[in-house]
PDB file of C-alpha atoms in Angstrom:
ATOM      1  CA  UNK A   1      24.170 -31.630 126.819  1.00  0.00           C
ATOM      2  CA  UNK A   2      20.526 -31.903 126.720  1.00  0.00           C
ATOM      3  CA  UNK A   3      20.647 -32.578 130.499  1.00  0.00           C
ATOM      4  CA  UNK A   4      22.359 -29.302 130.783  1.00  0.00           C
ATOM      5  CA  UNK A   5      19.814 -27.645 128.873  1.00  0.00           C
ATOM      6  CA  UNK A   6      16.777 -28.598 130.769  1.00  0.00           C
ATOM      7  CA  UNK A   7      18.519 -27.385 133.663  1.00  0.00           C
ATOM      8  CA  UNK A   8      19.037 -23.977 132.387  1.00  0.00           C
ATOM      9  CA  UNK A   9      15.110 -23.390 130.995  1.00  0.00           C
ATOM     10  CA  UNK A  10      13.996 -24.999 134.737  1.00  0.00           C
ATOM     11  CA  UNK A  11      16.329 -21.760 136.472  1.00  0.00           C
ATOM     12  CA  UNK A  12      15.034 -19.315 133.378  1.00  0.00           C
ATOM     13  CA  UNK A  13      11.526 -20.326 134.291  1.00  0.00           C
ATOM     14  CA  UNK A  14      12.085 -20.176 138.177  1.00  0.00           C
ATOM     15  CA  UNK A  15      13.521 -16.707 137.392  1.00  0.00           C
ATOM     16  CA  UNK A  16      10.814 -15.725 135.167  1.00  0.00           C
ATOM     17  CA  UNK A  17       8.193 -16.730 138.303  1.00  0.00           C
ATOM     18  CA  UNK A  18      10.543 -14.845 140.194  1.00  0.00           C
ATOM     19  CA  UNK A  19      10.069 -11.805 138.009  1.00  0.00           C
ATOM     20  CA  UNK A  20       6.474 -11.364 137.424  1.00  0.00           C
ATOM     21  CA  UNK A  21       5.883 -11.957 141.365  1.00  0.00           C
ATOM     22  CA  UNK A  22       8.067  -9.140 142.175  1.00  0.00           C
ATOM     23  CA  UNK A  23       5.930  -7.298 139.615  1.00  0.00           C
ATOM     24  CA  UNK A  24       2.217  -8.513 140.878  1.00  0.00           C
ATOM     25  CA  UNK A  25       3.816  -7.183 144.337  1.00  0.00           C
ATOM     26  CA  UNK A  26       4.904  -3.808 142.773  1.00  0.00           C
ATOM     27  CA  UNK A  27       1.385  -3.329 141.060  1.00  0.00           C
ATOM     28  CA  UNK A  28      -0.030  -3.163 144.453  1.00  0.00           C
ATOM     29  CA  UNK A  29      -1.448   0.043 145.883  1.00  0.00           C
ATOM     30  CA  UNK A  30      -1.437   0.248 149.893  1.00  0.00           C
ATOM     31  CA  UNK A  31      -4.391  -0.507 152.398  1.00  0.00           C
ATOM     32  CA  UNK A  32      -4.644  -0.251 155.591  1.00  0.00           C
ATOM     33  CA  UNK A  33      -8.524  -1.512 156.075  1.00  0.00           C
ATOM     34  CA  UNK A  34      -9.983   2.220 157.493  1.00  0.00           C
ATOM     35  CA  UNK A  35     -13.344   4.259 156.251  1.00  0.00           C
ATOM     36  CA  UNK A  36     -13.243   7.550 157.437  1.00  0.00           C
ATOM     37  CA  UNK A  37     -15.769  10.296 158.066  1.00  0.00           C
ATOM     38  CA  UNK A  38     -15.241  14.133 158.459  1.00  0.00           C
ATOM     39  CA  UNK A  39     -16.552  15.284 161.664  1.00  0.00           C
ATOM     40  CA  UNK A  40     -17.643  19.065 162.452  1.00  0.00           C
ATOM     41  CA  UNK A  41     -16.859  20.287 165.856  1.00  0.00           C
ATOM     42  CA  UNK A  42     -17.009  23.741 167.199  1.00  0.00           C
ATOM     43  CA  UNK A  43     -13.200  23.039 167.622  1.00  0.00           C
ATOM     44  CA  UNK A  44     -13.095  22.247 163.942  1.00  0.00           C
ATOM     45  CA  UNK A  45     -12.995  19.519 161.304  1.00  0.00           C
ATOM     46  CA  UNK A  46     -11.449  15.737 162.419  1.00  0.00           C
ATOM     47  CA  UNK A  47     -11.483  12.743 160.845  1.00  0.00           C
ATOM     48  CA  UNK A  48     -13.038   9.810 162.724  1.00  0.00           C
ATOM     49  CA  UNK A  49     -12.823   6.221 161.979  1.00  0.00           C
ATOM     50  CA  UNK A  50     -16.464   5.490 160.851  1.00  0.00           C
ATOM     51  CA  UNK A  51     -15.310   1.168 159.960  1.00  0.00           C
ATOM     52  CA  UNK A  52     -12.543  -1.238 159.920  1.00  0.00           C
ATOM     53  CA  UNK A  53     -12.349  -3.655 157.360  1.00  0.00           C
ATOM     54  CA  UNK A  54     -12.273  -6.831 158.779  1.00  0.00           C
ATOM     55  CA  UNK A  55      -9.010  -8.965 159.143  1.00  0.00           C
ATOM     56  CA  UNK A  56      -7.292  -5.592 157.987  1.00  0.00           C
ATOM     57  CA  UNK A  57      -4.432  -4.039 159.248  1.00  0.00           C
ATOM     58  CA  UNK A  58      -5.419  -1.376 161.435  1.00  0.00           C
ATOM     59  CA  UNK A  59      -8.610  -3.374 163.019  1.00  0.00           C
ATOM     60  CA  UNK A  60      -5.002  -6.064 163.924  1.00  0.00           C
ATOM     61  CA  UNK A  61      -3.263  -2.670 165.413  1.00  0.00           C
ATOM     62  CA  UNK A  62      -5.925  -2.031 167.772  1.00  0.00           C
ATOM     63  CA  UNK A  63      -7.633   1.220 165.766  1.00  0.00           C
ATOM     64  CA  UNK A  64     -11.357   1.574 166.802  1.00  0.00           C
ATOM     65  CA  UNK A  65     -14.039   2.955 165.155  1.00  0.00           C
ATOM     66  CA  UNK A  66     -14.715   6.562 166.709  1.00  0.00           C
ATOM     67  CA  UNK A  67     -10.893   6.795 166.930  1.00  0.00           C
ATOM     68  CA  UNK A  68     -10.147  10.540 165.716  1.00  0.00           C
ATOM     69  CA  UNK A  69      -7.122  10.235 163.465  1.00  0.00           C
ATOM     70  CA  UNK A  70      -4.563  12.477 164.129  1.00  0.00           C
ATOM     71  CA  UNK A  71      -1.532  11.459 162.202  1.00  0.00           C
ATOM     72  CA  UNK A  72      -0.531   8.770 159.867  1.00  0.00           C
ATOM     73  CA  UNK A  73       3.462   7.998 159.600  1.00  0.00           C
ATOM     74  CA  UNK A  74       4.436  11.700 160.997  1.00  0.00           C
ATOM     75  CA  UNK A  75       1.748  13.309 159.014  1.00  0.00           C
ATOM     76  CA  UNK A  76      -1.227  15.567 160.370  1.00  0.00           C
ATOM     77  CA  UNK A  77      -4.508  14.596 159.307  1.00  0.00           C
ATOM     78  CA  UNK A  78      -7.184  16.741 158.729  1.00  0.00           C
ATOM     79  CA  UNK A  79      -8.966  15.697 155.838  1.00  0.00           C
ATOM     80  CA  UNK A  80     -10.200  12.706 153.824  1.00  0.00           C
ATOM     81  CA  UNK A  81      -7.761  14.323 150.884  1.00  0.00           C
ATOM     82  CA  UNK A  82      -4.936  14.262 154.082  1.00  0.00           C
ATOM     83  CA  UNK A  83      -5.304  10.694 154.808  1.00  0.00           C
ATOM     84  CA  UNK A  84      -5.862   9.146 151.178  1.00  0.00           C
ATOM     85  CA  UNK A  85      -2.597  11.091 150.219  1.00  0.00           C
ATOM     86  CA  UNK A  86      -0.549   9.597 153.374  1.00  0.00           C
ATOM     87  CA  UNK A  87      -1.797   6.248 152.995  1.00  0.00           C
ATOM     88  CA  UNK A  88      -0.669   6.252 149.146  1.00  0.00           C
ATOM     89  CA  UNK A  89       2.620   7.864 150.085  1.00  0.00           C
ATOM     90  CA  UNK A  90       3.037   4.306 152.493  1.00  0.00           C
ATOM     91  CA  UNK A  91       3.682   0.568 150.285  1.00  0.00           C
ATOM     92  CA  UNK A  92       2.853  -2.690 151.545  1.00  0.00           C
ATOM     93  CA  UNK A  93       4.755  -4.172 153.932  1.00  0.00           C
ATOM     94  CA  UNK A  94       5.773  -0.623 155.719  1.00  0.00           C
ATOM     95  CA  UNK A  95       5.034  -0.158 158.918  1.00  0.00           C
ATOM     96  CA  UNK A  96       3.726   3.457 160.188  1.00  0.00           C
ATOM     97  CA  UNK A  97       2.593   4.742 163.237  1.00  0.00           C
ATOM     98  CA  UNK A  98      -1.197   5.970 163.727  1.00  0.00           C
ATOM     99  CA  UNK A  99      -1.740   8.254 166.231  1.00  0.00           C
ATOM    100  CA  UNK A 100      -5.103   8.595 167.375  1.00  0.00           C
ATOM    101  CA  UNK A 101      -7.665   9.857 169.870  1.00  0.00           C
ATOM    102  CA  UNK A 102      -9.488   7.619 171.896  1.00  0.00           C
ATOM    103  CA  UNK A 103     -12.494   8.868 174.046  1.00  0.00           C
ATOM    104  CA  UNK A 104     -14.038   6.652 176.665  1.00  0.00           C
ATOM    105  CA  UNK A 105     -16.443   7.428 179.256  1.00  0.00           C
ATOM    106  CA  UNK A 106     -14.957   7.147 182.560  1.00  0.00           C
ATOM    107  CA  UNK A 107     -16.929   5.026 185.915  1.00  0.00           C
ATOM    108  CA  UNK A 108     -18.241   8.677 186.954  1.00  0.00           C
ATOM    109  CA  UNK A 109     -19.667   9.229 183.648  1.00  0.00           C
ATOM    110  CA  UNK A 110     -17.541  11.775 182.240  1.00  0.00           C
ATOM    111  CA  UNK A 111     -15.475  11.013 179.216  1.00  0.00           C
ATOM    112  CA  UNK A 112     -11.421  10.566 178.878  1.00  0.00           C
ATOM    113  CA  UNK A 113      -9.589  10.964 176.043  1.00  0.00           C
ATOM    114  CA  UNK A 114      -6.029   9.080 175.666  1.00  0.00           C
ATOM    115  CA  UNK A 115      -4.080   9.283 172.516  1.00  0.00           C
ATOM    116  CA  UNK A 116      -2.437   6.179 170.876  1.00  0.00           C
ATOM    117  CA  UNK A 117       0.661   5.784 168.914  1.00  0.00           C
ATOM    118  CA  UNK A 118      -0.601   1.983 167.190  1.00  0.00           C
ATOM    119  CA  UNK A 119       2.066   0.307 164.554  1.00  0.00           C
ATOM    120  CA  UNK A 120      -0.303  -0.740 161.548  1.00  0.00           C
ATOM    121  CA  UNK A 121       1.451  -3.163 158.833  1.00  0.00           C
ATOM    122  CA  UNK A 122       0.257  -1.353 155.216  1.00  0.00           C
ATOM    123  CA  UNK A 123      -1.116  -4.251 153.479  1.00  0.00           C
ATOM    124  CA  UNK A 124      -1.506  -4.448 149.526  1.00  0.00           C
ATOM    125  CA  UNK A 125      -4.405  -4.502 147.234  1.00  0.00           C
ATOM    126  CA  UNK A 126      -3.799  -5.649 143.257  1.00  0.00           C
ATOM    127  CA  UNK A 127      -5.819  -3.922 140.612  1.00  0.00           C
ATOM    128  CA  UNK A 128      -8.250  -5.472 139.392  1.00  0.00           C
ATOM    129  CA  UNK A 129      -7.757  -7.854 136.547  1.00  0.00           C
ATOM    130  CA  UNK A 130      -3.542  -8.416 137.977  1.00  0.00           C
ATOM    131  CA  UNK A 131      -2.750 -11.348 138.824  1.00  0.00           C
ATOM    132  CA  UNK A 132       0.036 -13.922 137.713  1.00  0.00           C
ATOM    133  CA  UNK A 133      -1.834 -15.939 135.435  1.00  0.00           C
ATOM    134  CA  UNK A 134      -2.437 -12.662 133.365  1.00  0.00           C
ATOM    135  CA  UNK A 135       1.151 -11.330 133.546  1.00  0.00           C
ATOM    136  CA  UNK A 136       2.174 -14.522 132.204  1.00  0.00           C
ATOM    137  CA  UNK A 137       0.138 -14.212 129.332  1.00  0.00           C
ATOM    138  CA  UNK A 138       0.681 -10.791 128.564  1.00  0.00           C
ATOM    139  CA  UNK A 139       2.806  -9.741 125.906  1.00  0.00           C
ATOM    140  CA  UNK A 140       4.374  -6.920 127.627  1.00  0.00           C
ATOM    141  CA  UNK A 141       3.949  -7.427 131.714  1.00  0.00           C
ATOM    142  CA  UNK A 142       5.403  -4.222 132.651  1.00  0.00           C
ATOM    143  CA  UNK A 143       3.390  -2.082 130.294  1.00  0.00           C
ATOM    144  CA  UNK A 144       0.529  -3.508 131.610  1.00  0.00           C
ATOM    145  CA  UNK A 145       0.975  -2.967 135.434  1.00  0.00           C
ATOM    146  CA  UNK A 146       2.051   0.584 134.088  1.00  0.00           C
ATOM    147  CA  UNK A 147      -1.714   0.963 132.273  1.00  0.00           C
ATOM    148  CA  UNK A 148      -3.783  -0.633 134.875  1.00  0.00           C
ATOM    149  CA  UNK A 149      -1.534   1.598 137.848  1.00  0.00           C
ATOM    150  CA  UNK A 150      -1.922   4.837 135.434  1.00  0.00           C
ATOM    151  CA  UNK A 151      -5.895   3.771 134.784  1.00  0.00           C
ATOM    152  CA  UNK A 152      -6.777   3.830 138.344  1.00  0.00           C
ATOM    153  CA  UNK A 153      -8.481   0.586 138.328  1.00  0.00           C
ATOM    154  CA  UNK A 154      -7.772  -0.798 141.698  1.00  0.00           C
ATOM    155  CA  UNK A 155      -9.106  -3.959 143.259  1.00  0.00           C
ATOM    156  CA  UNK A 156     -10.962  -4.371 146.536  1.00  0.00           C
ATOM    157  CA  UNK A 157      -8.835  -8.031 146.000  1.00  0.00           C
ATOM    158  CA  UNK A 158      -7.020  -7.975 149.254  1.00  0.00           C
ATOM    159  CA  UNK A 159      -3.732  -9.445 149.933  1.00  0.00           C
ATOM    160  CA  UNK A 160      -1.763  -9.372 153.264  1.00  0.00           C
ATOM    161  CA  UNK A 161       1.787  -7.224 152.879  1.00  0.00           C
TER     162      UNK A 161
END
């Protein structure tokens, strides 16, 4: 009987692990590792890659910085506002195509453009404070992830998707 028993709080606990990692995971905004600027042209406003973070998704996908951004996972892009909301709209562990605008100058010294359709893996970031050490202590785990998702404060921790 008491064998039985320790077996059954071993496969609660594992569940309980189980549980709060699945929860860490959902408290995780998405990141795809690009800092954009707004560009003026006389053919209007784009959005250039100004840096990639490094190691991040989107530097792995081939993105370079001057890359205009044209779409992210089927949606234009013509604003910082446009590409915060698509990248949101994305959760770790998606993959979504970037379509971008590549100029290069060419051996006669004029310059080419190609665009690029580049499959970036969204990668996760925890908010600050999240991790599973702290969801095991907390009284209430999901109210918490619900306060610190609601609160806004988001790590720069960064964890692969």
């Amino acid at each position: 009987a008491l064998r039985a028993a320790n077996n059954e709080i071993a496969a609660l606990r594992l569940q309980e692990e189980a549980w709060l990692a699945d929860l860490e995971r959902a408290s995780m905004r998405p990141i795809v590792g690009i800092e954009v600027r707004e560009d003026h042209q006389e053919s209007g406003t784009v959005l250039s890659v100004a840096a990639l973070t490094e190691g991040g998704a989107a530097l792995l996908a081939g993105v370079q910085v001057g890359d205009v951004l044209v779409r992210y996972n089927r949606v234009d892009i013509k604003s910082k506002m446009d590409f915060a909301k698509a990248v949101l709209a994305s959760t770790p562990g998606q993959h979504v195509i970037v379509q971008v605008l590549r100029q290069a100058p060419t051996p006669a010294g004029k310059v080419s453009s190609s665009v690029l359709y580049l499959t970036v893996l969204v990668q996760g970031a925890k908010p600050t404070g999240i991790d599973l050490d702290v969801l095991r202590r907390a009284p209430d785990p999901t109210q918490l992830v619900h306060q610190a998702k609601e609160g806004g404060r988001l790590a720069t921790q960064h964890l692969q998707g």
